[in-house]
Amino acid sequence: MTVEKAVNHGSTLEDGGADCRRRVGFFSAAAMRLGLSSQMVAKHIQGLETRLGIRLINRTTRRQSLTEFGERYLERARTIVADADAADAMAGEAVVQPRGRIRLNAPVNFGPGPFMEFLTQYIADHPQVDVEVNLTERTVDLVEEGFEAVFRAGPTLQPTATDGGGGD
């Protein structure tokens, strides 16, 4: 987590500009969130100012306040953090909720019974997934025909030279 993010998350985003100015003085709160000393947080802020080539905070012995640029920079940083949080949430949803298309191939006798009961429940549980099932007895090429999974029951097929098995 960056120092800017820790300072920005000191309170809610709805608090407004006055709170932003007040929070800048709370290096100790940012330090606690980051597991750093307040002096180290201040050094990170100074390093950021050096890197940017512009002062973000007006400092006196009794008070700290954002410069005009510091206020604009903070608002932009808050937007970036909010966008990054939204992107993280979107990624989390994609992982939690499967979506897209899946093509399956199975023998005809897999049609009735537990296999289809499982698929019916899977489709109900994952409405964002489009499941295409192809029931056939012929051997299919998983890659060439675009199947994500192929189910077969019976004796193991002998490897051939064409499938990398080294046979005749």
JSON list of C-alpha atoms in Angstrom, two decimals:
[
{"chain": "A", "resi": 1, "resn": "MET", "atom": "CA", "xyz": [0.00, 0.00, 0.00]},
{"chain": "A", "resi": 2, "resn": "THR", "atom": "CA", "xyz": [1.33, 3.45, -0.85]},
{"chain": "A", "resi": 3, "resn": "VAL", "atom": "CA", "xyz": [1.53, 6.33, 1.60]},
{"chain": "A", "resi": 4, "resn": "GLU", "atom": "CA", "xyz": [-0.97, 8.22, -0.54]},
{"chain": "A", "resi": 5, "resn": "LYS", "atom": "CA", "xyz": [-3.46, 5.36, -0.28]},
{"chain": "A", "resi": 6, "resn": "ALA", "atom": "CA", "xyz": [-3.06, 5.13, 3.49]},
{"chain": "A", "resi": 7, "resn": "VAL", "atom": "CA", "xyz": [-3.54, 8.89, 3.90]},
{"chain": "A", "resi": 8, "resn": "ASN", "atom": "CA", "xyz": [-6.52, 8.83, 1.52]},
{"chain": "A", "resi": 9, "resn": "HIS", "atom": "CA", "xyz": [-8.20, 5.96, 3.37]},
{"chain": "A", "resi": 10, "resn": "GLY", "atom": "CA", "xyz": [-7.97, 7.68, 6.76]},
{"chain": "A", "resi": 11, "resn": "SER", "atom": "CA", "xyz": [-11.72, 8.30, 6.57]},
{"chain": "A", "resi": 12, "resn": "THR", "atom": "CA", "xyz": [-14.45, 7.96, 3.99]},
{"chain": "A", "resi": 13, "resn": "LEU", "atom": "CA", "xyz": [-14.22, 9.56, 0.57]},
{"chain": "A", "resi": 14, "resn": "GLU", "atom": "CA", "xyz": [-17.44, 11.52, 1.20]},
{"chain": "A", "resi": 15, "resn": "ASP", "atom": "CA", "xyz": [-15.81, 13.66, 3.92]},
{"chain": "A", "resi": 16, "resn": "GLY", "atom": "CA", "xyz": [-14.84, 16.46, 1.55]},
{"chain": "A", "resi": 17, "resn": "GLY", "atom": "CA", "xyz": [-11.96, 18.90, 1.15]},
{"chain": "A", "resi": 18, "resn": "ALA", "atom": "CA", "xyz": [-11.81, 20.19, 4.74]},
{"chain": "A", "resi": 19, "resn": "ASP", "atom": "CA", "xyz": [-11.30, 16.67, 6.01]},
{"chain": "A", "resi": 20, "resn": "CYS", "atom": "CA", "xyz": [-8.57, 16.10, 3.40]},
{"chain": "A", "resi": 21, "resn": "ARG", "atom": "CA", "xyz": [-6.68, 19.08, 4.81]},
{"chain": "A", "resi": 22, "resn": "ARG", "atom": "CA", "xyz": [-7.18, 17.85, 8.38]},
{"chain": "A", "resi": 23, "resn": "ARG", "atom": "CA", "xyz": [-6.07, 14.28, 7.54]},
{"chain": "A", "resi": 24, "resn": "VAL", "atom": "CA", "xyz": [-2.74, 15.40, 6.10]},
{"chain": "A", "resi": 25, "resn": "GLY", "atom": "CA", "xyz": [-1.65, 16.25, 9.65]},
{"chain": "A", "resi": 26, "resn": "PHE", "atom": "CA", "xyz": [-2.37, 12.71, 10.73]},
{"chain": "A", "resi": 27, "resn": "PHE", "atom": "CA", "xyz": [0.89, 11.14, 9.64]},
{"chain": "A", "resi": 28, "resn": "SER", "atom": "CA", "xyz": [0.68, 8.99, 12.76]},
{"chain": "A", "resi": 29, "resn": "ALA", "atom": "CA", "xyz": [-2.63, 7.44, 11.57]},
{"chain": "A", "resi": 30, "resn": "ALA", "atom": "CA", "xyz": [-1.11, 6.69, 8.16]},
{"chain": "A", "resi": 31, "resn": "ALA", "atom": "CA", "xyz": [1.98, 5.34, 9.92]},
{"chain": "A", "resi": 32, "resn": "MET", "atom": "CA", "xyz": [-0.11, 2.96, 12.02]},
{"chain": "A", "resi": 33, "resn": "ARG", "atom": "CA", "xyz": [-1.95, 1.67, 8.92]},
{"chain": "A", "resi": 34, "resn": "LEU", "atom": "CA", "xyz": [1.35, 1.08, 7.13]},
{"chain": "A", "resi": 35, "resn": "GLY", "atom": "CA", "xyz": [3.31, -0.22, 10.11]},
{"chain": "A", "resi": 36, "resn": "LEU", "atom": "CA", "xyz": [5.79, 2.65, 9.80]},
{"chain": "A", "resi": 37, "resn": "SER", "atom": "CA", "xyz": [6.86, 5.52, 12.01]},
{"chain": "A", "resi": 38, "resn": "SER", "atom": "CA", "xyz": [5.27, 8.93, 11.38]},
{"chain": "A", "resi": 39, "resn": "GLN", "atom": "CA", "xyz": [8.76, 10.21, 10.53]},
{"chain": "A", "resi": 40, "resn": "MET", "atom": "CA", "xyz": [9.04, 7.54, 7.82]},
{"chain": "A", "resi": 41, "resn": "VAL", "atom": "CA", "xyz": [5.64, 8.54, 6.41]},
{"chain": "A", "resi": 42, "resn": "ALA", "atom": "CA", "xyz": [6.82, 12.16, 6.34]},
{"chain": "A", "resi": 43, "resn": "LYS", "atom": "CA", "xyz": [9.98, 11.04, 4.48]},
{"chain": "A", "resi": 44, "resn": "HIS", "atom": "CA", "xyz": [7.85, 9.18, 1.93]},
{"chain": "A", "resi": 45, "resn": "ILE", "atom": "CA", "xyz": [5.73, 12.31, 1.39]},
{"chain": "A", "resi": 46, "resn": "GLN", "atom": "CA", "xyz": [8.91, 14.38, 1.01]},
{"chain": "A", "resi": 47, "resn": "GLY", "atom": "CA", "xyz": [10.25, 11.80, -1.45]},
{"chain": "A", "resi": 48, "resn": "LEU", "atom": "CA", "xyz": [7.03, 12.04, -3.44]},
{"chain": "A", "resi": 49, "resn": "GLU", "atom": "CA", "xyz": [7.35, 15.83, -3.50]},
{"chain": "A", "resi": 50, "resn": "THR", "atom": "CA", "xyz": [10.95, 15.51, -4.68]},
{"chain": "A", "resi": 51, "resn": "ARG", "atom": "CA", "xyz": [9.98, 13.02, -7.41]},
{"chain": "A", "resi": 52, "resn": "LEU", "atom": "CA", "xyz": [7.12, 15.26, -8.58]},
{"chain": "A", "resi": 53, "resn": "GLY", "atom": "CA", "xyz": [9.21, 18.41, -8.31]},
{"chain": "A", "resi": 54, "resn": "ILE", "atom": "CA", "xyz": [6.42, 20.28, -6.51]},
{"chain": "A", "resi": 55, "resn": "ARG", "atom": "CA", "xyz": [5.38, 20.83, -2.91]},
{"chain": "A", "resi": 56, "resn": "LEU", "atom": "CA", "xyz": [2.20, 19.01, -1.82]},
{"chain": "A", "resi": 57, "resn": "ILE", "atom": "CA", "xyz": [2.09, 20.13, 1.82]},
{"chain": "A", "resi": 58, "resn": "ASN", "atom": "CA", "xyz": [2.70, 23.48, 3.46]},
{"chain": "A", "resi": 59, "resn": "ARG", "atom": "CA", "xyz": [4.49, 22.85, 6.73]},
{"chain": "A", "resi": 60, "resn": "THR", "atom": "CA", "xyz": [4.97, 25.10, 9.73]},
{"chain": "A", "resi": 61, "resn": "THR", "atom": "CA", "xyz": [6.08, 24.15, 13.21]},
{"chain": "A", "resi": 62, "resn": "ARG", "atom": "CA", "xyz": [2.44, 24.02, 14.34]},
{"chain": "A", "resi": 63, "resn": "ARG", "atom": "CA", "xyz": [0.42, 23.13, 11.29]},
{"chain": "A", "resi": 64, "resn": "GLN", "atom": "CA", "xyz": [0.33, 21.28, 7.99]},
{"chain": "A", "resi": 65, "resn": "SER", "atom": "CA", "xyz": [-2.01, 21.93, 5.09]},
{"chain": "A", "resi": 66, "resn": "LEU", "atom": "CA", "xyz": [-2.25, 20.87, 1.49]},
{"chain": "A", "resi": 67, "resn": "THR", "atom": "CA", "xyz": [-1.02, 23.22, -1.19]},
{"chain": "A", "resi": 68, "resn": "GLU", "atom": "CA", "xyz": [-3.44, 24.01, -4.02]},
{"chain": "A", "resi": 69, "resn": "PHE", "atom": "CA", "xyz": [-1.62, 21.45, -6.17]},
{"chain": "A", "resi": 70, "resn": "GLY", "atom": "CA", "xyz": [-1.58, 19.03, -3.23]},
{"chain": "A", "resi": 71, "resn": "GLU", "atom": "CA", "xyz": [-5.38, 19.20, -3.06]},
{"chain": "A", "resi": 72, "resn": "ARG", "atom": "CA", "xyz": [-5.69, 18.50, -6.80]},
{"chain": "A", "resi": 73, "resn": "TYR", "atom": "CA", "xyz": [-3.11, 15.70, -6.58]},
{"chain": "A", "resi": 74, "resn": "LEU", "atom": "CA", "xyz": [-4.93, 14.13, -3.63]},
{"chain": "A", "resi": 75, "resn": "GLU", "atom": "CA", "xyz": [-8.27, 14.19, -5.45]},
{"chain": "A", "resi": 76, "resn": "ARG", "atom": "CA", "xyz": [-6.69, 12.58, -8.51]},
{"chain": "A", "resi": 77, "resn": "ALA", "atom": "CA", "xyz": [-4.97, 9.97, -6.33]},
{"chain": "A", "resi": 78, "resn": "ARG", "atom": "CA", "xyz": [-8.30, 9.23, -4.61]},
{"chain": "A", "resi": 79, "resn": "THR", "atom": "CA", "xyz": [-9.91, 8.69, -8.03]},
{"chain": "A", "resi": 80, "resn": "ILE", "atom": "CA", "xyz": [-7.11, 6.36, -9.08]},
{"chain": "A", "resi": 81, "resn": "VAL", "atom": "CA", "xyz": [-7.37, 4.37, -5.84]},
{"chain": "A", "resi": 82, "resn": "ALA", "atom": "CA", "xyz": [-11.17, 4.12, -6.23]},
{"chain": "A", "resi": 83, "resn": "ASP", "atom": "CA", "xyz": [-10.73, 2.95, -9.85]},
{"chain": "A", "resi": 84, "resn": "ALA", "atom": "CA", "xyz": [-8.13, 0.38, -8.79]},
{"chain": "A", "resi": 85, "resn": "ASP", "atom": "CA", "xyz": [-10.43, -0.86, -6.01]},
{"chain": "A", "resi": 86, "resn": "ALA", "atom": "CA", "xyz": [-13.28, -1.16, -8.54]},
{"chain": "A", "resi": 87, "resn": "ALA", "atom": "CA", "xyz": [-11.03, -3.10, -10.93]},
{"chain": "A", "resi": 88, "resn": "ASP", "atom": "CA", "xyz": [-9.99, -5.41, -8.08]},
{"chain": "A", "resi": 89, "resn": "ALA", "atom": "CA", "xyz": [-13.64, -5.98, -7.18]},
{"chain": "A", "resi": 90, "resn": "MET", "atom": "CA", "xyz": [-14.46, -6.72, -10.83]},
{"chain": "A", "resi": 91, "resn": "ALA", "atom": "CA", "xyz": [-11.65, -9.26, -10.97]},
{"chain": "A", "resi": 92, "resn": "GLY", "atom": "CA", "xyz": [-12.85, -10.81, -7.72]},
{"chain": "A", "resi": 93, "resn": "GLU", "atom": "CA", "xyz": [-16.35, -11.17, -9.14]},
{"chain": "A", "resi": 94, "resn": "ALA", "atom": "CA", "xyz": [-15.00, -12.84, -12.27]},
{"chain": "A", "resi": 95, "resn": "VAL", "atom": "CA", "xyz": [-13.15, -15.40, -10.17]},
{"chain": "A", "resi": 96, "resn": "VAL", "atom": "CA", "xyz": [-16.09, -16.02, -7.86]},
{"chain": "A", "resi": 97, "resn": "GLN", "atom": "CA", "xyz": [-18.75, -16.12, -10.57]},
{"chain": "A", "resi": 98, "resn": "PRO", "atom": "CA", "xyz": [-17.88, -18.28, -13.59]},
{"chain": "A", "resi": 99, "resn": "ARG", "atom": "CA", "xyz": [-19.03, -16.88, -16.93]},
{"chain": "A", "resi": 100, "resn": "GLY", "atom": "CA", "xyz": [-18.59, -17.59, -20.60]},
{"chain": "A", "resi": 101, "resn": "ARG", "atom": "CA", "xyz": [-19.04, -20.65, -22.75]},
{"chain": "A", "resi": 102, "resn": "ILE", "atom": "CA", "xyz": [-17.97, -24.23, -22.12]},
{"chain": "A", "resi": 103, "resn": "ARG", "atom": "CA", "xyz": [-18.18, -26.99, -24.75]},
{"chain": "A", "resi": 104, "resn": "LEU", "atom": "CA", "xyz": [-18.42, -30.56, -23.52]},
{"chain": "A", "resi": 105, "resn": "ASN", "atom": "CA", "xyz": [-18.43, -33.85, -25.39]},
{"chain": "A", "resi": 106, "resn": "ALA", "atom": "CA", "xyz": [-19.61, -37.18, -23.98]},
{"chain": "A", "resi": 107, "resn": "PRO", "atom": "CA", "xyz": [-20.95, -40.52, -25.19]},
{"chain": "A", "resi": 108, "resn": "VAL", "atom": "CA", "xyz": [-24.67, -40.78, -25.92]},
{"chain": "A", "resi": 109, "resn": "ASN", "atom": "CA", "xyz": [-25.24, -43.00, -22.87]},
{"chain": "A", "resi": 110, "resn": "PHE", "atom": "CA", "xyz": [-24.07, -40.10, -20.63]},
{"chain": "A", "resi": 111, "resn": "GLY", "atom": "CA", "xyz": [-27.23, -38.21, -21.68]},
{"chain": "A", "resi": 112, "resn": "PRO", "atom": "CA", "xyz": [-29.70, -39.61, -19.19]},
{"chain": "A", "resi": 113, "resn": "GLY", "atom": "CA", "xyz": [-28.76, -40.00, -15.54]},
{"chain": "A", "resi": 114, "resn": "PRO", "atom": "CA", "xyz": [-26.24, -38.44, -13.14]},
{"chain": "A", "resi": 115, "resn": "PHE", "atom": "CA", "xyz": [-24.21, -36.58, -15.79]},
{"chain": "A", "resi": 116, "resn": "MET", "atom": "CA", "xyz": [-27.20, -34.57, -17.03]},
{"chain": "A", "resi": 117, "resn": "GLU", "atom": "CA", "xyz": [-28.50, -34.11, -13.49]},
{"chain": "A", "resi": 118, "resn": "PHE", "atom": "CA", "xyz": [-25.12, -32.60, -12.58]},
{"chain": "A", "resi": 119, "resn": "LEU", "atom": "CA", "xyz": [-25.13, -30.36, -15.68]},
{"chain": "A", "resi": 120, "resn": "THR", "atom": "CA", "xyz": [-28.68, -29.19, -15.00]},
{"chain": "A", "resi": 121, "resn": "GLN", "atom": "CA", "xyz": [-27.69, -28.19, -11.46]},
{"chain": "A", "resi": 122, "resn": "TYR", "atom": "CA", "xyz": [-24.46, -26.54, -12.71]},
{"chain": "A", "resi": 123, "resn": "ILE", "atom": "CA", "xyz": [-26.40, -24.46, -15.23]},
{"chain": "A", "resi": 124, "resn": "ALA", "atom": "CA", "xyz": [-28.88, -23.41, -12.52]},
{"chain": "A", "resi": 125, "resn": "ASP", "atom": "CA", "xyz": [-26.04, -22.46, -10.17]},
{"chain": "A", "resi": 126, "resn": "HIS", "atom": "CA", "xyz": [-24.04, -20.60, -12.85]},
{"chain": "A", "resi": 127, "resn": "PRO", "atom": "CA", "xyz": [-26.46, -18.71, -15.13]},
{"chain": "A", "resi": 128, "resn": "GLN", "atom": "CA", "xyz": [-23.57, -16.70, -16.65]},
{"chain": "A", "resi": 129, "resn": "VAL", "atom": "CA", "xyz": [-22.13, -19.90, -18.17]},
{"chain": "A", "resi": 130, "resn": "ASP", "atom": "CA", "xyz": [-23.40, -21.10, -21.54]},
{"chain": "A", "resi": 131, "resn": "VAL", "atom": "CA", "xyz": [-22.97, -24.89, -21.55]},
{"chain": "A", "resi": 132, "resn": "GLU", "atom": "CA", "xyz": [-22.94, -26.68, -24.89]},
{"chain": "A", "resi": 133, "resn": "VAL", "atom": "CA", "xyz": [-23.09, -30.49, -24.70]},
{"chain": "A", "resi": 134, "resn": "ASN", "atom": "CA", "xyz": [-22.36, -32.67, -27.72]},
{"chain": "A", "resi": 135, "resn": "LEU", "atom": "CA", "xyz": [-23.32, -36.33, -27.24]},
{"chain": "A", "resi": 136, "resn": "THR", "atom": "CA", "xyz": [-21.63, -38.63, -29.74]},
{"chain": "A", "resi": 137, "resn": "GLU", "atom": "CA", "xyz": [-19.92, -41.99, -29.89]},
{"chain": "A", "resi": 138, "resn": "ARG", "atom": "CA", "xyz": [-17.22, -40.87, -32.30]},
{"chain": "A", "resi": 139, "resn": "THR", "atom": "CA", "xyz": [-13.77, -39.91, -31.07]},
{"chain": "A", "resi": 140, "resn": "VAL", "atom": "CA", "xyz": [-13.40, -36.14, -31.20]},
{"chain": "A", "resi": 141, "resn": "ASP", "atom": "CA", "xyz": [-10.31, -33.95, -31.36]},
{"chain": "A", "resi": 142, "resn": "LEU", "atom": "CA", "xyz": [-10.50, -31.84, -28.19]},
{"chain": "A", "resi": 143, "resn": "VAL", "atom": "CA", "xyz": [-8.37, -29.00, -29.56]},
{"chain": "A", "resi": 144, "resn": "GLU", "atom": "CA", "xyz": [-9.39, -29.07, -33.22]},
{"chain": "A", "resi": 145, "resn": "GLU", "atom": "CA", "xyz": [-13.12, -29.12, -32.43]},
{"chain": "A", "resi": 146, "resn": "GLY", "atom": "CA", "xyz": [-12.89, -26.61, -29.57]},
{"chain": "A", "resi": 147, "resn": "PHE", "atom": "CA", "xyz": [-14.05, -28.71, -26.62]},
{"chain": "A", "resi": 148, "resn": "GLU", "atom": "CA", "xyz": [-13.02, -27.75, -23.10]},
{"chain": "A", "resi": 149, "resn": "ALA", "atom": "CA", "xyz": [-13.71, -31.28, -21.81]},
{"chain": "A", "resi": 150, "resn": "VAL", "atom": "CA", "xyz": [-14.40, -34.70, -23.31]},
{"chain": "A", "resi": 151, "resn": "PHE", "atom": "CA", "xyz": [-15.79, -37.58, -21.24]},
{"chain": "A", "resi": 152, "resn": "ARG", "atom": "CA", "xyz": [-15.28, -41.19, -22.26]},
{"chain": "A", "resi": 153, "resn": "ALA", "atom": "CA", "xyz": [-15.85, -44.54, -20.57]},
{"chain": "A", "resi": 154, "resn": "GLY", "atom": "CA", "xyz": [-14.32, -47.81, -21.63]},
{"chain": "A", "resi": 155, "resn": "PRO", "atom": "CA", "xyz": [-10.92, -49.31, -22.31]},
{"chain": "A", "resi": 156, "resn": "THR", "atom": "CA", "xyz": [-7.93, -46.98, -22.51]},
{"chain": "A", "resi": 157, "resn": "LEU", "atom": "CA", "xyz": [-6.98, -46.03, -26.05]},
{"chain": "A", "resi": 158, "resn": "GLN", "atom": "CA", "xyz": [-3.46, -46.99, -27.14]},
{"chain": "A", "resi": 159, "resn": "PRO", "atom": "CA", "xyz": [-1.20, -43.99, -27.86]},
{"chain": "A", "resi": 160, "resn": "THR", "atom": "CA", "xyz": [-0.18, -43.46, -31.47]},
{"chain": "A", "resi": 161, "resn": "ALA", "atom": "CA", "xyz": [2.64, -41.55, -33.13]},
{"chain": "A", "resi": 162, "resn": "THR", "atom": "CA", "xyz": [0.22, -38.75, -34.05]},
{"chain": "A", "resi": 163, "resn": "ASP", "atom": "CA", "xyz": [-0.78, -38.05, -30.44]},
{"chain": "A", "resi": 164, "resn": "GLY", "atom": "CA", "xyz": [2.76, -38.11, -29.06]},
{"chain": "A", "resi": 165, "resn": "GLY", "atom": "CA", "xyz": [2.64, -41.68, -27.77]},
{"chain": "A", "resi": 166, "resn": "GLY", "atom": "CA", "xyz": [5.41, -42.92, -30.04]},
{"chain": "A", "resi": 167, "resn": "GLY", "atom": "CA", "xyz": [3.41, -45.92, -31.33]},
{"chain": "A", "resi": 168, "resn": "ASP", "atom": "CA", "xyz": [3.35, -47.19, -34.93]}
]
